[in-house]
Coordinates of C-alpha atoms (C1' of nucleotides) in Angstrom, one line a residue:
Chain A
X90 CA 71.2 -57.6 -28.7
X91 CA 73.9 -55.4 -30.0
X92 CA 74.2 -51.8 -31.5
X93 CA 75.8 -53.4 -34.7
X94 CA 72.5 -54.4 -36.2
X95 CA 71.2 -50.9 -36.2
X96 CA 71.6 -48.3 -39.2
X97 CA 74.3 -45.8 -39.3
X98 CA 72.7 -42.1 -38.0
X99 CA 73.7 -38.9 -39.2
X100 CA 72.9 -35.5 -36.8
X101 CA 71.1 -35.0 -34.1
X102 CA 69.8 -36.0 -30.4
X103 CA 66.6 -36.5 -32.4
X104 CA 67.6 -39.0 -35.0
X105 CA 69.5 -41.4 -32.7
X106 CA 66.3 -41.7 -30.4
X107 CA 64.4 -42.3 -32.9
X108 CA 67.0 -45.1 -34.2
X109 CA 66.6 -46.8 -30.7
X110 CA 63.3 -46.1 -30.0
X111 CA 62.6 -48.0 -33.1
X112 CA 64.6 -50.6 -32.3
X113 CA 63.3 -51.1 -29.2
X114 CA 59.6 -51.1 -30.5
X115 CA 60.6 -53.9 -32.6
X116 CA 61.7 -55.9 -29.6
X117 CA 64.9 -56.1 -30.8
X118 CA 65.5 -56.6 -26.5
X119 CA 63.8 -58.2 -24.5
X120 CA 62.0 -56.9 -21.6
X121 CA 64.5 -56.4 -18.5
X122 CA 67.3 -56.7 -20.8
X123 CA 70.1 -54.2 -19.9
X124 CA 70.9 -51.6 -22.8
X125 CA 74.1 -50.6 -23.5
X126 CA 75.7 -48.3 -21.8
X127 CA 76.1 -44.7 -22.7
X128 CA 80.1 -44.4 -23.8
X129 CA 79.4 -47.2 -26.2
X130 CA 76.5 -46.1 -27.6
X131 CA 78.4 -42.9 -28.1
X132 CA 81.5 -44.5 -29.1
X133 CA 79.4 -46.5 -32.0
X134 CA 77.5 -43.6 -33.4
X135 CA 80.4 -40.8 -32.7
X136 CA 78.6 -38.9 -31.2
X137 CA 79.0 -37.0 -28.0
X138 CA 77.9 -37.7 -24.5
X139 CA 75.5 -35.1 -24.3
X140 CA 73.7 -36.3 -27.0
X141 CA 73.2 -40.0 -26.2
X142 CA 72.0 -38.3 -22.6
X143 CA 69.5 -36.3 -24.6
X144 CA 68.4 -39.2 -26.6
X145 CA 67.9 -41.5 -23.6
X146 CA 66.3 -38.5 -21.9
X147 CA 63.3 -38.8 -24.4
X148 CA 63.5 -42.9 -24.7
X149 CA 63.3 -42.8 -20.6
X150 CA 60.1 -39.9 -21.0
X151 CA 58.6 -42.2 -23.4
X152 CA 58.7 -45.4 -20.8
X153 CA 60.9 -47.2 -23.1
X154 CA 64.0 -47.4 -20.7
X155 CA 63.9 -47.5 -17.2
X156 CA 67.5 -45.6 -15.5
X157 CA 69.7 -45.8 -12.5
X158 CA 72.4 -44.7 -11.1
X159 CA 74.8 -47.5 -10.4
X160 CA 73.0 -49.8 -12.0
X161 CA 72.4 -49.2 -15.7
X162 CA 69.6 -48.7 -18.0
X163 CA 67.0 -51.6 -18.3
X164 CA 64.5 -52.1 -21.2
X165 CA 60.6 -51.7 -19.8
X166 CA 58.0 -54.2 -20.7
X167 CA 55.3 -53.1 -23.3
X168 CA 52.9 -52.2 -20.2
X169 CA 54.9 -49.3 -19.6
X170 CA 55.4 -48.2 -22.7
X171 CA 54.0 -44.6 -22.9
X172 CA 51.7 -45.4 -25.9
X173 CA 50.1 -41.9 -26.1
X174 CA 52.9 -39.7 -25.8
X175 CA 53.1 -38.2 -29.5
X176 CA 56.9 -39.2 -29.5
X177 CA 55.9 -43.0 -29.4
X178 CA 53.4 -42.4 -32.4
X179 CA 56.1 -40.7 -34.4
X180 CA 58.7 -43.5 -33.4
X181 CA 55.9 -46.4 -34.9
X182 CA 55.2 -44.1 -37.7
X183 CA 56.5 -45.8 -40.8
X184 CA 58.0 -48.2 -38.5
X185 CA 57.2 -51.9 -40.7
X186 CA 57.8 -54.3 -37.9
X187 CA 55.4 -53.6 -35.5
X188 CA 54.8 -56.0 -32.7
X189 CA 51.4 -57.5 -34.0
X190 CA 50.1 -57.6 -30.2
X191 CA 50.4 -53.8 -30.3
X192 CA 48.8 -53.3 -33.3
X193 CA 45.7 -55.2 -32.3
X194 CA 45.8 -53.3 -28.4
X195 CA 45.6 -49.7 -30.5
X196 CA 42.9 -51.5 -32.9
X197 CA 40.6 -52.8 -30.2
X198 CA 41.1 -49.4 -28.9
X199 CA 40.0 -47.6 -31.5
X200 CA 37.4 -49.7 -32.0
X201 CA 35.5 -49.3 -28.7
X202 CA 36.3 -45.5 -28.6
X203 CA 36.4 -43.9 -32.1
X204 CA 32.5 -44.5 -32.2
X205 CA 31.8 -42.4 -29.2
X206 CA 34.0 -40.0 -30.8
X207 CA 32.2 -39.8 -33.8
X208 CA 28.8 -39.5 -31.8
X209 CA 30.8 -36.1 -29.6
X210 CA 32.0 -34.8 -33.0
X211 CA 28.1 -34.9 -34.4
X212 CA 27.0 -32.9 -31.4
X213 CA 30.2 -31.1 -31.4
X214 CA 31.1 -29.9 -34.8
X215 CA 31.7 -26.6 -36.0
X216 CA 31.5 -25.2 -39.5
X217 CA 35.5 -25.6 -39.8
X218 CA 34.9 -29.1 -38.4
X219 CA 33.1 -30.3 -41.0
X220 CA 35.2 -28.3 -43.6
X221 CA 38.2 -30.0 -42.9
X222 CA 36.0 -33.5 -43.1
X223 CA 35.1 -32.8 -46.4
X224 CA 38.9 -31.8 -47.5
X225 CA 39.7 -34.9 -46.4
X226 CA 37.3 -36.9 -47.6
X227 CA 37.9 -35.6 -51.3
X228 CA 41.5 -36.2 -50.9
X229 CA 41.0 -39.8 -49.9
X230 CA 38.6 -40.0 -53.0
X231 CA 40.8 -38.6 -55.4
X232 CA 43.9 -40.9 -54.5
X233 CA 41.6 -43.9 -54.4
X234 CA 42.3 -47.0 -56.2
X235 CA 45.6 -46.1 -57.7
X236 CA 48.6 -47.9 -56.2
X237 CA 51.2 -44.9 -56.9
X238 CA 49.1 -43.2 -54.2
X239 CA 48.8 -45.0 -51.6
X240 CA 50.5 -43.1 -49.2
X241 CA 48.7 -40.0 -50.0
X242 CA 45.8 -41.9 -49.7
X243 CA 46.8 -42.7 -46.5
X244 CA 47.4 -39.3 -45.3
X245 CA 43.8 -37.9 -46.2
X246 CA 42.5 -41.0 -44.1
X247 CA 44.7 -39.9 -41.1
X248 CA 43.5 -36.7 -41.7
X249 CA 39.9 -37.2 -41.1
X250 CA 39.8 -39.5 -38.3
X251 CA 42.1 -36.7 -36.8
X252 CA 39.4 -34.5 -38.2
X253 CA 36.5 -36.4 -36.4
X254 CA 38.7 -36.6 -32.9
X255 CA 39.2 -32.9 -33.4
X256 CA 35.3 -32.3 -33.8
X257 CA 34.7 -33.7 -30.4
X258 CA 36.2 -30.7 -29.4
X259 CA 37.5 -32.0 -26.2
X260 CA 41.4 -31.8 -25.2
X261 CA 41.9 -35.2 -24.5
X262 CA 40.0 -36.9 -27.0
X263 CA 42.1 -34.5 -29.3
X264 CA 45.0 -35.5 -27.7
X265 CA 44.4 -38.9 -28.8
X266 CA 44.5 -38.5 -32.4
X267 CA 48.0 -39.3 -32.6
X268 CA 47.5 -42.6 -32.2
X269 CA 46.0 -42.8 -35.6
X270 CA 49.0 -42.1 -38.0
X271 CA 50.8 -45.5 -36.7
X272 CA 47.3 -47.3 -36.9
X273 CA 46.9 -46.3 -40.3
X274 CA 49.6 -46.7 -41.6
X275 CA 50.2 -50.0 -40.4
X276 CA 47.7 -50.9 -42.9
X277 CA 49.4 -50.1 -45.3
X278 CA 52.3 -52.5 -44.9
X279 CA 49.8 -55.0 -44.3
X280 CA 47.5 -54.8 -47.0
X281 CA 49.3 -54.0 -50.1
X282 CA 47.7 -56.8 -52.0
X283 CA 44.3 -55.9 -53.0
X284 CA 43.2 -52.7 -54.2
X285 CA 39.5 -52.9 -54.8
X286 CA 37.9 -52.6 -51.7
X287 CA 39.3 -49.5 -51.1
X288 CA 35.2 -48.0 -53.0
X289 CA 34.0 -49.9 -50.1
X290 CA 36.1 -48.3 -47.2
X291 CA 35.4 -44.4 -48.8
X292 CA 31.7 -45.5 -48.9
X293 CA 31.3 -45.6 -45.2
X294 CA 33.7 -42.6 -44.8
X295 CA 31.1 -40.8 -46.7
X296 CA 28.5 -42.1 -43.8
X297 CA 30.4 -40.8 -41.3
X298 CA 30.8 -37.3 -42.9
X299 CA 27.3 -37.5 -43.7
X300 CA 26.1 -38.2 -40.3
X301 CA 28.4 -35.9 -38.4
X302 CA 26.9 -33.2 -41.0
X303 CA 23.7 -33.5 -40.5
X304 CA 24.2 -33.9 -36.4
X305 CA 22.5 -37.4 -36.0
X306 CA 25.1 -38.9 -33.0
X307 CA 24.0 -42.5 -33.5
X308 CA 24.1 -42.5 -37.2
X309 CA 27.7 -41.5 -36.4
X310 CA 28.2 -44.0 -34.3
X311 CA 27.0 -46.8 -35.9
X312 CA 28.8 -45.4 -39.5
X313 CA 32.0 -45.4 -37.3
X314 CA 31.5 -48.5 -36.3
X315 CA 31.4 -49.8 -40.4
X316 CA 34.3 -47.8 -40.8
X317 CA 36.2 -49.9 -38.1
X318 CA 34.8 -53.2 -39.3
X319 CA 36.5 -52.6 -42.7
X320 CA 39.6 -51.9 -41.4
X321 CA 40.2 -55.2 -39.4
X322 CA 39.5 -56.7 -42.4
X323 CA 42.2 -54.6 -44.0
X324 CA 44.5 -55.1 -40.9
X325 CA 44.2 -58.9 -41.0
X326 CA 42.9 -58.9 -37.9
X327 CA 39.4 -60.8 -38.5
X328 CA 38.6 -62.3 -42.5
Chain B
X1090 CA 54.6 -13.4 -14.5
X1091 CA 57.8 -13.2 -12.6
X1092 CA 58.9 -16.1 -10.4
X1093 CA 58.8 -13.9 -7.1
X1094 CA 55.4 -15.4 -6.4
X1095 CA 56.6 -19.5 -6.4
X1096 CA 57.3 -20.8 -3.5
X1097 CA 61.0 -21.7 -2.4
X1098 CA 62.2 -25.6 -3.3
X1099 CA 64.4 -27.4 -2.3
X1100 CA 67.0 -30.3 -4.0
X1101 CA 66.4 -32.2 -7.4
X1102 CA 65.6 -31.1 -10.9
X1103 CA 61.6 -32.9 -10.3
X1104 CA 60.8 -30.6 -7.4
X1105 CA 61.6 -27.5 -9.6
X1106 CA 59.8 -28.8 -13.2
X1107 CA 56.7 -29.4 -10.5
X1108 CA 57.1 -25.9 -9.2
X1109 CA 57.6 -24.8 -12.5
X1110 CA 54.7 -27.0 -14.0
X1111 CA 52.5 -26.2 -11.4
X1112 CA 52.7 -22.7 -11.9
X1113 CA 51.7 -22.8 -15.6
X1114 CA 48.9 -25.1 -14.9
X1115 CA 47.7 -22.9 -12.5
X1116 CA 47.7 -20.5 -15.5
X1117 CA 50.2 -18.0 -13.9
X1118 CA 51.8 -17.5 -17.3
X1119 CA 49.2 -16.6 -20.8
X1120 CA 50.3 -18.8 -23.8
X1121 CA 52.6 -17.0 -25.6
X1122 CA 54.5 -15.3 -22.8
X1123 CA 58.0 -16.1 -22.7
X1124 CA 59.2 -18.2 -19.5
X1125 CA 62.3 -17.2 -17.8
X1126 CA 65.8 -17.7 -19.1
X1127 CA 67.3 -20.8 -17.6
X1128 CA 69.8 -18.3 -16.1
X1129 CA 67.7 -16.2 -13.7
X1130 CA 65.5 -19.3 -12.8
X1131 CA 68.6 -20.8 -12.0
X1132 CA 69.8 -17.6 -9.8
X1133 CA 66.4 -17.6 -8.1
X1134 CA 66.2 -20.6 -6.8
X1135 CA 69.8 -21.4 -6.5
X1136 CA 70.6 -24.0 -8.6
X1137 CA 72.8 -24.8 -11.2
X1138 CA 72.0 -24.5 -14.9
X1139 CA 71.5 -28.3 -15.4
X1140 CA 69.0 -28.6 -13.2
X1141 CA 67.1 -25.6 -14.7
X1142 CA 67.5 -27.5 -18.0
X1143 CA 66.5 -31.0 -17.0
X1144 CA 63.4 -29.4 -15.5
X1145 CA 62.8 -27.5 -18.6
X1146 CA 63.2 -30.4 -20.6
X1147 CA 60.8 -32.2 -18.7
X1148 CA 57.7 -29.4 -18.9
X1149 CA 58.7 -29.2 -23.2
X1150 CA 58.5 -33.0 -23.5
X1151 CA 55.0 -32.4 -21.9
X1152 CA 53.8 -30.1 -24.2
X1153 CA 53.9 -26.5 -21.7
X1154 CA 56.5 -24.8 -23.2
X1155 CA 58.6 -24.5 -26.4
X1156 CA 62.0 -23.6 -26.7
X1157 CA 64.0 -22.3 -29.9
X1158 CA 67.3 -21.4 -29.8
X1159 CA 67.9 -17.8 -29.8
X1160 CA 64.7 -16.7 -29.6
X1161 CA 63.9 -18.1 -25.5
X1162 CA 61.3 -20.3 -23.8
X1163 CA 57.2 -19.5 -25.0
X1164 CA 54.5 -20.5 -23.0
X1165 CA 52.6 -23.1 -24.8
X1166 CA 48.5 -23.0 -25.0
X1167 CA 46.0 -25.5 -23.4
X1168 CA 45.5 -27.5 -26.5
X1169 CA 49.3 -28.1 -27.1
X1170 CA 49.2 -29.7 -23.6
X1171 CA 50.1 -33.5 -23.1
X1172 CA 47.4 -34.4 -20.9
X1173 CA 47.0 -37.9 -21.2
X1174 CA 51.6 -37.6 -19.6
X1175 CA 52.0 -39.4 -16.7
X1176 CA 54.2 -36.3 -15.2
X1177 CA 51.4 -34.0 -16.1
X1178 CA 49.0 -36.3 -14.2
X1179 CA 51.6 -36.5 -11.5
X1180 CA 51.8 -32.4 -11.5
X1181 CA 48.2 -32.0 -11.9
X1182 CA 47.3 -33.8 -8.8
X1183 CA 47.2 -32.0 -5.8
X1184 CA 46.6 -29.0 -7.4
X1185 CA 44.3 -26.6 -5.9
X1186 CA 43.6 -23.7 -8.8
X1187 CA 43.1 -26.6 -11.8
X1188 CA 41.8 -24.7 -14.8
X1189 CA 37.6 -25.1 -14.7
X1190 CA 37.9 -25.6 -18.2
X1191 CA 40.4 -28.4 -18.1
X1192 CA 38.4 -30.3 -15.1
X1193 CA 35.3 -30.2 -17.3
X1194 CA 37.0 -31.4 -20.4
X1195 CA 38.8 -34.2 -18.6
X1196 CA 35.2 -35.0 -16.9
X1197 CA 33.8 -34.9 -20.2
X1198 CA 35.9 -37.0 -21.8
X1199 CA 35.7 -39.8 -18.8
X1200 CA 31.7 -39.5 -19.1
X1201 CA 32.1 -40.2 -22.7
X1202 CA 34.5 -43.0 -22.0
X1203 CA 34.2 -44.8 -18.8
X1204 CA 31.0 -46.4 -19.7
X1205 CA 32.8 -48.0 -22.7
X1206 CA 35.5 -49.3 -20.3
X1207 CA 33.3 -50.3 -18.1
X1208 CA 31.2 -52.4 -21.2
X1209 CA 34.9 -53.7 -22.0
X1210 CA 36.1 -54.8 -18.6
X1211 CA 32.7 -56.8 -17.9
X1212 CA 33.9 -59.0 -20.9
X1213 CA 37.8 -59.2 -19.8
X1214 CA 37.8 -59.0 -16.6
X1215 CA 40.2 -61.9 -15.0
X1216 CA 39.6 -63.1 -11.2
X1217 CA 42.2 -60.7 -10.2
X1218 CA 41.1 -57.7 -11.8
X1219 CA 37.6 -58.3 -9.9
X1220 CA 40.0 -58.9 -6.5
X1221 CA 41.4 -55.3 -7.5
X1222 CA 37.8 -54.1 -7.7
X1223 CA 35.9 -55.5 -4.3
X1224 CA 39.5 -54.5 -2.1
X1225 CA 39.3 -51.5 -3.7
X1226 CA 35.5 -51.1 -3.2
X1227 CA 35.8 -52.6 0.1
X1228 CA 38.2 -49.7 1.1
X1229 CA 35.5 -46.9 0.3
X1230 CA 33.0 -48.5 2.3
X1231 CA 35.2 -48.6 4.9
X1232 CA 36.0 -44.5 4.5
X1233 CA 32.5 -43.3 3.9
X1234 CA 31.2 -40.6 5.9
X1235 CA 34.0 -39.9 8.2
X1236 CA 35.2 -36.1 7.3
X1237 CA 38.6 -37.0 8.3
X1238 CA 39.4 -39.8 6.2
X1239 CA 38.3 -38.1 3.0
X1240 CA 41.6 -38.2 1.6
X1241 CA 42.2 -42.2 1.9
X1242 CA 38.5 -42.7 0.4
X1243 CA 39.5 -40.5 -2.5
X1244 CA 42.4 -43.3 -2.7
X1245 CA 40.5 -46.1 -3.1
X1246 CA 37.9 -44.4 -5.5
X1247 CA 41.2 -43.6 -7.5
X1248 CA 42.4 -47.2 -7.2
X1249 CA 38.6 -48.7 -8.2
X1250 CA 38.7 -46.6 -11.0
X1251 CA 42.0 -47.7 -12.1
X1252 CA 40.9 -51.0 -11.6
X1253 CA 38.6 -50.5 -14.0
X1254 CA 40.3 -49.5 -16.8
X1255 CA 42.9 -52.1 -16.2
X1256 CA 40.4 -54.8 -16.2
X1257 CA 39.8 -53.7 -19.9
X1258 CA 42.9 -55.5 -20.3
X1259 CA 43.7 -53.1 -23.4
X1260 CA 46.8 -51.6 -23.2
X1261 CA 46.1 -48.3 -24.6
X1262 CA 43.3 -47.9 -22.4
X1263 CA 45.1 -48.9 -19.1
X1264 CA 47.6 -46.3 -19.8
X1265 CA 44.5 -43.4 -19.5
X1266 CA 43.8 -44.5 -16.2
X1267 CA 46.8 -42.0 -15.1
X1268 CA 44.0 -39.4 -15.7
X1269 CA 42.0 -40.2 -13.1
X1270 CA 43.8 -38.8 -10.2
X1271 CA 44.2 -35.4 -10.8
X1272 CA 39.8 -35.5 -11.8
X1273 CA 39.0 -37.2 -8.6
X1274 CA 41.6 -35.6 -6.1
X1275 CA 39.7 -32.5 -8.1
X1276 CA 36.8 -33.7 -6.3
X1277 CA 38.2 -33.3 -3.5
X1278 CA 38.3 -29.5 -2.9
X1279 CA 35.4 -28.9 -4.9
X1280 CA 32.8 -30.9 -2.4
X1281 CA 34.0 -30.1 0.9
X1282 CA 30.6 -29.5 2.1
X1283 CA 28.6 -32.0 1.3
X1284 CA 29.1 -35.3 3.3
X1285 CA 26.1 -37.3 2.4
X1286 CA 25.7 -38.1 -0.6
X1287 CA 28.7 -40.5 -0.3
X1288 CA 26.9 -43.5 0.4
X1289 CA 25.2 -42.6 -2.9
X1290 CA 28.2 -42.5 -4.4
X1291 CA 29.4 -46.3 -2.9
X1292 CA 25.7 -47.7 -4.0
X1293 CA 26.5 -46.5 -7.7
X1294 CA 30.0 -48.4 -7.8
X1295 CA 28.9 -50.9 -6.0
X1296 CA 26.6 -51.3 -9.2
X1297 CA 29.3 -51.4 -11.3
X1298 CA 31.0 -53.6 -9.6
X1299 CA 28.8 -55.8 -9.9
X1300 CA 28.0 -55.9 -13.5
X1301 CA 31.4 -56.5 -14.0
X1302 CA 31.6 -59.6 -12.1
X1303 CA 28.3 -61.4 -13.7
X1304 CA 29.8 -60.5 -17.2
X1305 CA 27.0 -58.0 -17.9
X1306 CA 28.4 -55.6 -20.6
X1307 CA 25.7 -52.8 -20.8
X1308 CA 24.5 -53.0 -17.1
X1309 CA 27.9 -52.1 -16.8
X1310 CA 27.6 -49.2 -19.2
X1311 CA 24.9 -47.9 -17.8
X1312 CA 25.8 -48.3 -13.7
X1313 CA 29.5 -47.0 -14.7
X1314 CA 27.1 -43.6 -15.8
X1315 CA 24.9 -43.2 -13.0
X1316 CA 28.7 -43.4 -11.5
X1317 CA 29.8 -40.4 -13.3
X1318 CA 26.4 -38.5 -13.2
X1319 CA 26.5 -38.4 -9.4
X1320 CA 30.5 -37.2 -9.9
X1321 CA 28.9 -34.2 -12.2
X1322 CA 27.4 -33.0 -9.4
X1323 CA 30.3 -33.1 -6.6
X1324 CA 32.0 -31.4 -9.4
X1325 CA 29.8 -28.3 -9.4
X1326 CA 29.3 -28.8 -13.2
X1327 CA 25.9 -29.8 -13.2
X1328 CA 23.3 -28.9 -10.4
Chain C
dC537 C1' 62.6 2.0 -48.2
dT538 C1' 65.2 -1.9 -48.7
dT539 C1' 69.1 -4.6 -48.0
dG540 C1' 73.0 -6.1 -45.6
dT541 C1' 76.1 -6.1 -41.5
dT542 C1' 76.9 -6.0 -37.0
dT543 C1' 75.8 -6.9 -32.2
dA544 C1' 73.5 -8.8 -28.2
dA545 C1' 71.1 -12.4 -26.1
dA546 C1' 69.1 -16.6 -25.7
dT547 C1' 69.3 -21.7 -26.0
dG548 C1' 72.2 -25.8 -27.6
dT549 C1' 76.5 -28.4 -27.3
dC550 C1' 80.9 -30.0 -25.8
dA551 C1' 84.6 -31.9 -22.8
dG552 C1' 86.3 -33.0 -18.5
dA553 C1' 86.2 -33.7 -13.9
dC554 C1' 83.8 -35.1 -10.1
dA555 C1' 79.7 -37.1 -7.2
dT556 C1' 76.7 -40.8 -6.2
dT557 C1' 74.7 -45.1 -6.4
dT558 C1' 75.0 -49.9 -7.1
dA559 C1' 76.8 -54.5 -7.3
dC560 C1' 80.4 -57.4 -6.7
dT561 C1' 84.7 -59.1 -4.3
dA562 C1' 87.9 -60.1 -0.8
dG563 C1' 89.0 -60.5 3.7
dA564 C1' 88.4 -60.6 8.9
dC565 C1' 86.2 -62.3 12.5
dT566 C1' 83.1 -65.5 15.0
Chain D
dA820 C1' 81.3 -72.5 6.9
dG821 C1' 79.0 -68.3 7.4
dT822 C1' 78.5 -63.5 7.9
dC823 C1' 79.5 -59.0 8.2
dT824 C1' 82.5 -55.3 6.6
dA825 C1' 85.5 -52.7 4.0
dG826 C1' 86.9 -51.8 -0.5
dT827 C1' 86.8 -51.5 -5.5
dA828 C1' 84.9 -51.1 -10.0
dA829 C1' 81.4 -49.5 -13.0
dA830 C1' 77.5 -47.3 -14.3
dT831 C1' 74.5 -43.0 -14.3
dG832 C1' 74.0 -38.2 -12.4
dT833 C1' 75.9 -33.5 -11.8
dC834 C1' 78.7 -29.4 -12.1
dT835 C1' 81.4 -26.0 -14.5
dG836 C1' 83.2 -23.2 -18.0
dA837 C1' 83.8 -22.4 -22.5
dC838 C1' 82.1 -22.3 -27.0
dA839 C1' 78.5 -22.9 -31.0
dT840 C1' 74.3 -21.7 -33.1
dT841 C1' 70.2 -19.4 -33.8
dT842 C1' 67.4 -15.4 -33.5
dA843 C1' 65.9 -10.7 -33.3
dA844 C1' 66.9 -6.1 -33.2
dA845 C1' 69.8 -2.1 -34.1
dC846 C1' 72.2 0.2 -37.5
dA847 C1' 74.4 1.6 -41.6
dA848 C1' 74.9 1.8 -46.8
dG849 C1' 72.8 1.8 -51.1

DNA sequence: CTTGTTTAAATGTCAGACATTTACTAGACT
DNA sequence: AGTCTAGTAAATGTCTGACATTTAAACAAG
């Protein structure tokens, strides 16, 4: 794999990681595959030294690239990929070609943890909690069904599973919430066909709210658990 | 805060972000003070600028501090933290004065979630991931009880924990398992009275253990509890 | 009192030289 | 032939000094 495939970049340490990081998410190399070498990267973005340091800095934080001296920079598997550092979900944010294995690894995750979530977040919740559920909830119902809004749409439904991890009121579950922007919005690349059961999806948001509202931990769980169900469905992960 | 109080350090740019992450773990700086200016940090502990900035590039990337241009280097609060950062895992461990607050929120969040990785490697686990378990097991038996080999057994209860997520065979959830070392090396200086209730301790993972072989999901769940209800204690957080 | 300008101080960036590590190559010796 | 030993090239890591940019505060003009 060469740099010539890759978009042009204009300004920033920032901007070219990302370019690469997303690159490399897309498996554009292959694991053990040696990336190219700073002055070249450098030479074909024009950018300085400094800069392509910075930017491998993060990609090497991130468990992307693996770096010696001597020897060169070498692309990591996807084992030791760093998946919940918040820089690697703003790198697969919005990112289309997503390696399919990794969006089932986050979806099985979420699966087996988001209803214990919502079970903490029914014991856990606070007024503002459950104030920020229902903000979300009505923005996801008002952006329903139209097409236009989609991605709004999808933002209110980041929002409150963010809202729900954020209700468990406990740092690391919190932490984890960034994983859900790349989960989510993989779906929408992936399910841009229909449109109608979207009713069905805010339906069993509404549960959830509902549950977490009125403090019952296993109706959370379970209405969690429906949430999840629909959204393989959605993902193409199970028909 | 003034950096009188660290210790001295000697060679590399990692030994002074540990000193330097250490120190705000240990809470010596309140969020919002502002951290030193690269130059003095660099004057104190003799080294050059670079080095003060690749350790202070490290600590932002993990969510302690937050630099602007101009204005300086703020001390970043608890919730900003990248926990789930294998450098903050790395920095964490061995770390005497851990916040109480952040022990019990990262023992909170592994009794809330364990179980269900415990539930999830009893279905996944592959022949080597139950190998990983029993020499791992095998290795706390074989520490038990003796004062002076505390340190190894806190090892191998690491390593059977680990073991355990990694059997989940999820990649999301293998990467968490980097929490466990700073919460069980946590255990260490908490419960440095008590010596027998260890062999309590090896009966309850010996439970688990075994669920997992014979494929049995919620005995699993439930012995992967008892697991963490006996840690409870060692931690001081219940009685 | 407000607005605009200057000044100081902090982090950010650049460029070049140099250091260090690593892998490969060529040769000397047995 | 085989093996050890320089030696060389090439990559990342580090240092240094100067400069750029951003920010906040001091200060002056209206």
């Amino acid at each position: 794999m060469t740099l010539d495939a890759l978009p042009p970049h204009q300004g920033g340490a920032e901007q070219l990681a990302r370019l690469l990081a997303q690159a490399l998410l897309a498996g554009h190399w292959q694991p053990g595959d040696v990336f190219p070498r700073e002055l070249d990267i450098g030479k074909h973005f024009a950018v300085s030294r400094n800069q392509v340091r910075n930017a491998l800095t993060s990609l090497t934080a991130a468990g992307l690239l693996e770096r010696t001296a001597g020897r060169g920079t070498l692309v990591r598997e996807m084992g030791d990929w760093h998946l919940l550092d918040p820089l690697m979900s703003e790198w697969m944010t919005g990112l289309v070609d997503l390696d399919p294995q990794l969006i089932r690894a986050i979806y099985a995750f979420r699966f087996s943890a988001e209803p214990v979530v919502a079970g903490l977040a029914a014991q856990a919740a606070q007024a503002e909690d459950i104030e920020r559920l229902e903000s979300a909830y009505a923005g996801m119902k008002s952006s329903a069904g139209s097409v236009e809004a989609r991605a709004e749409h999808a933002e209110y439904d980041v929002a409150f599973h963010d809202a729900t991890y954020r209700a468990s009121h406990n740092l690391v579950w919190r932490q984890m919430g960034h994983l859900l922007r790349p989960s989510i919005m993989a779906l929408i690349h992936r399910s841009q066909h229909r449109t109608g059961p979207l009713d069905d999806s805010l339906a069993r948001h509404r549960q959830v709210l509902d549950a977490i509202r009125s403090r019952d931990a296993s109706a959370a769980e379970s209405a969690a658990r429906e949430v999840l169900r629909r959204t393989a469905i959605d993902l193409g992960i199970v028909s």
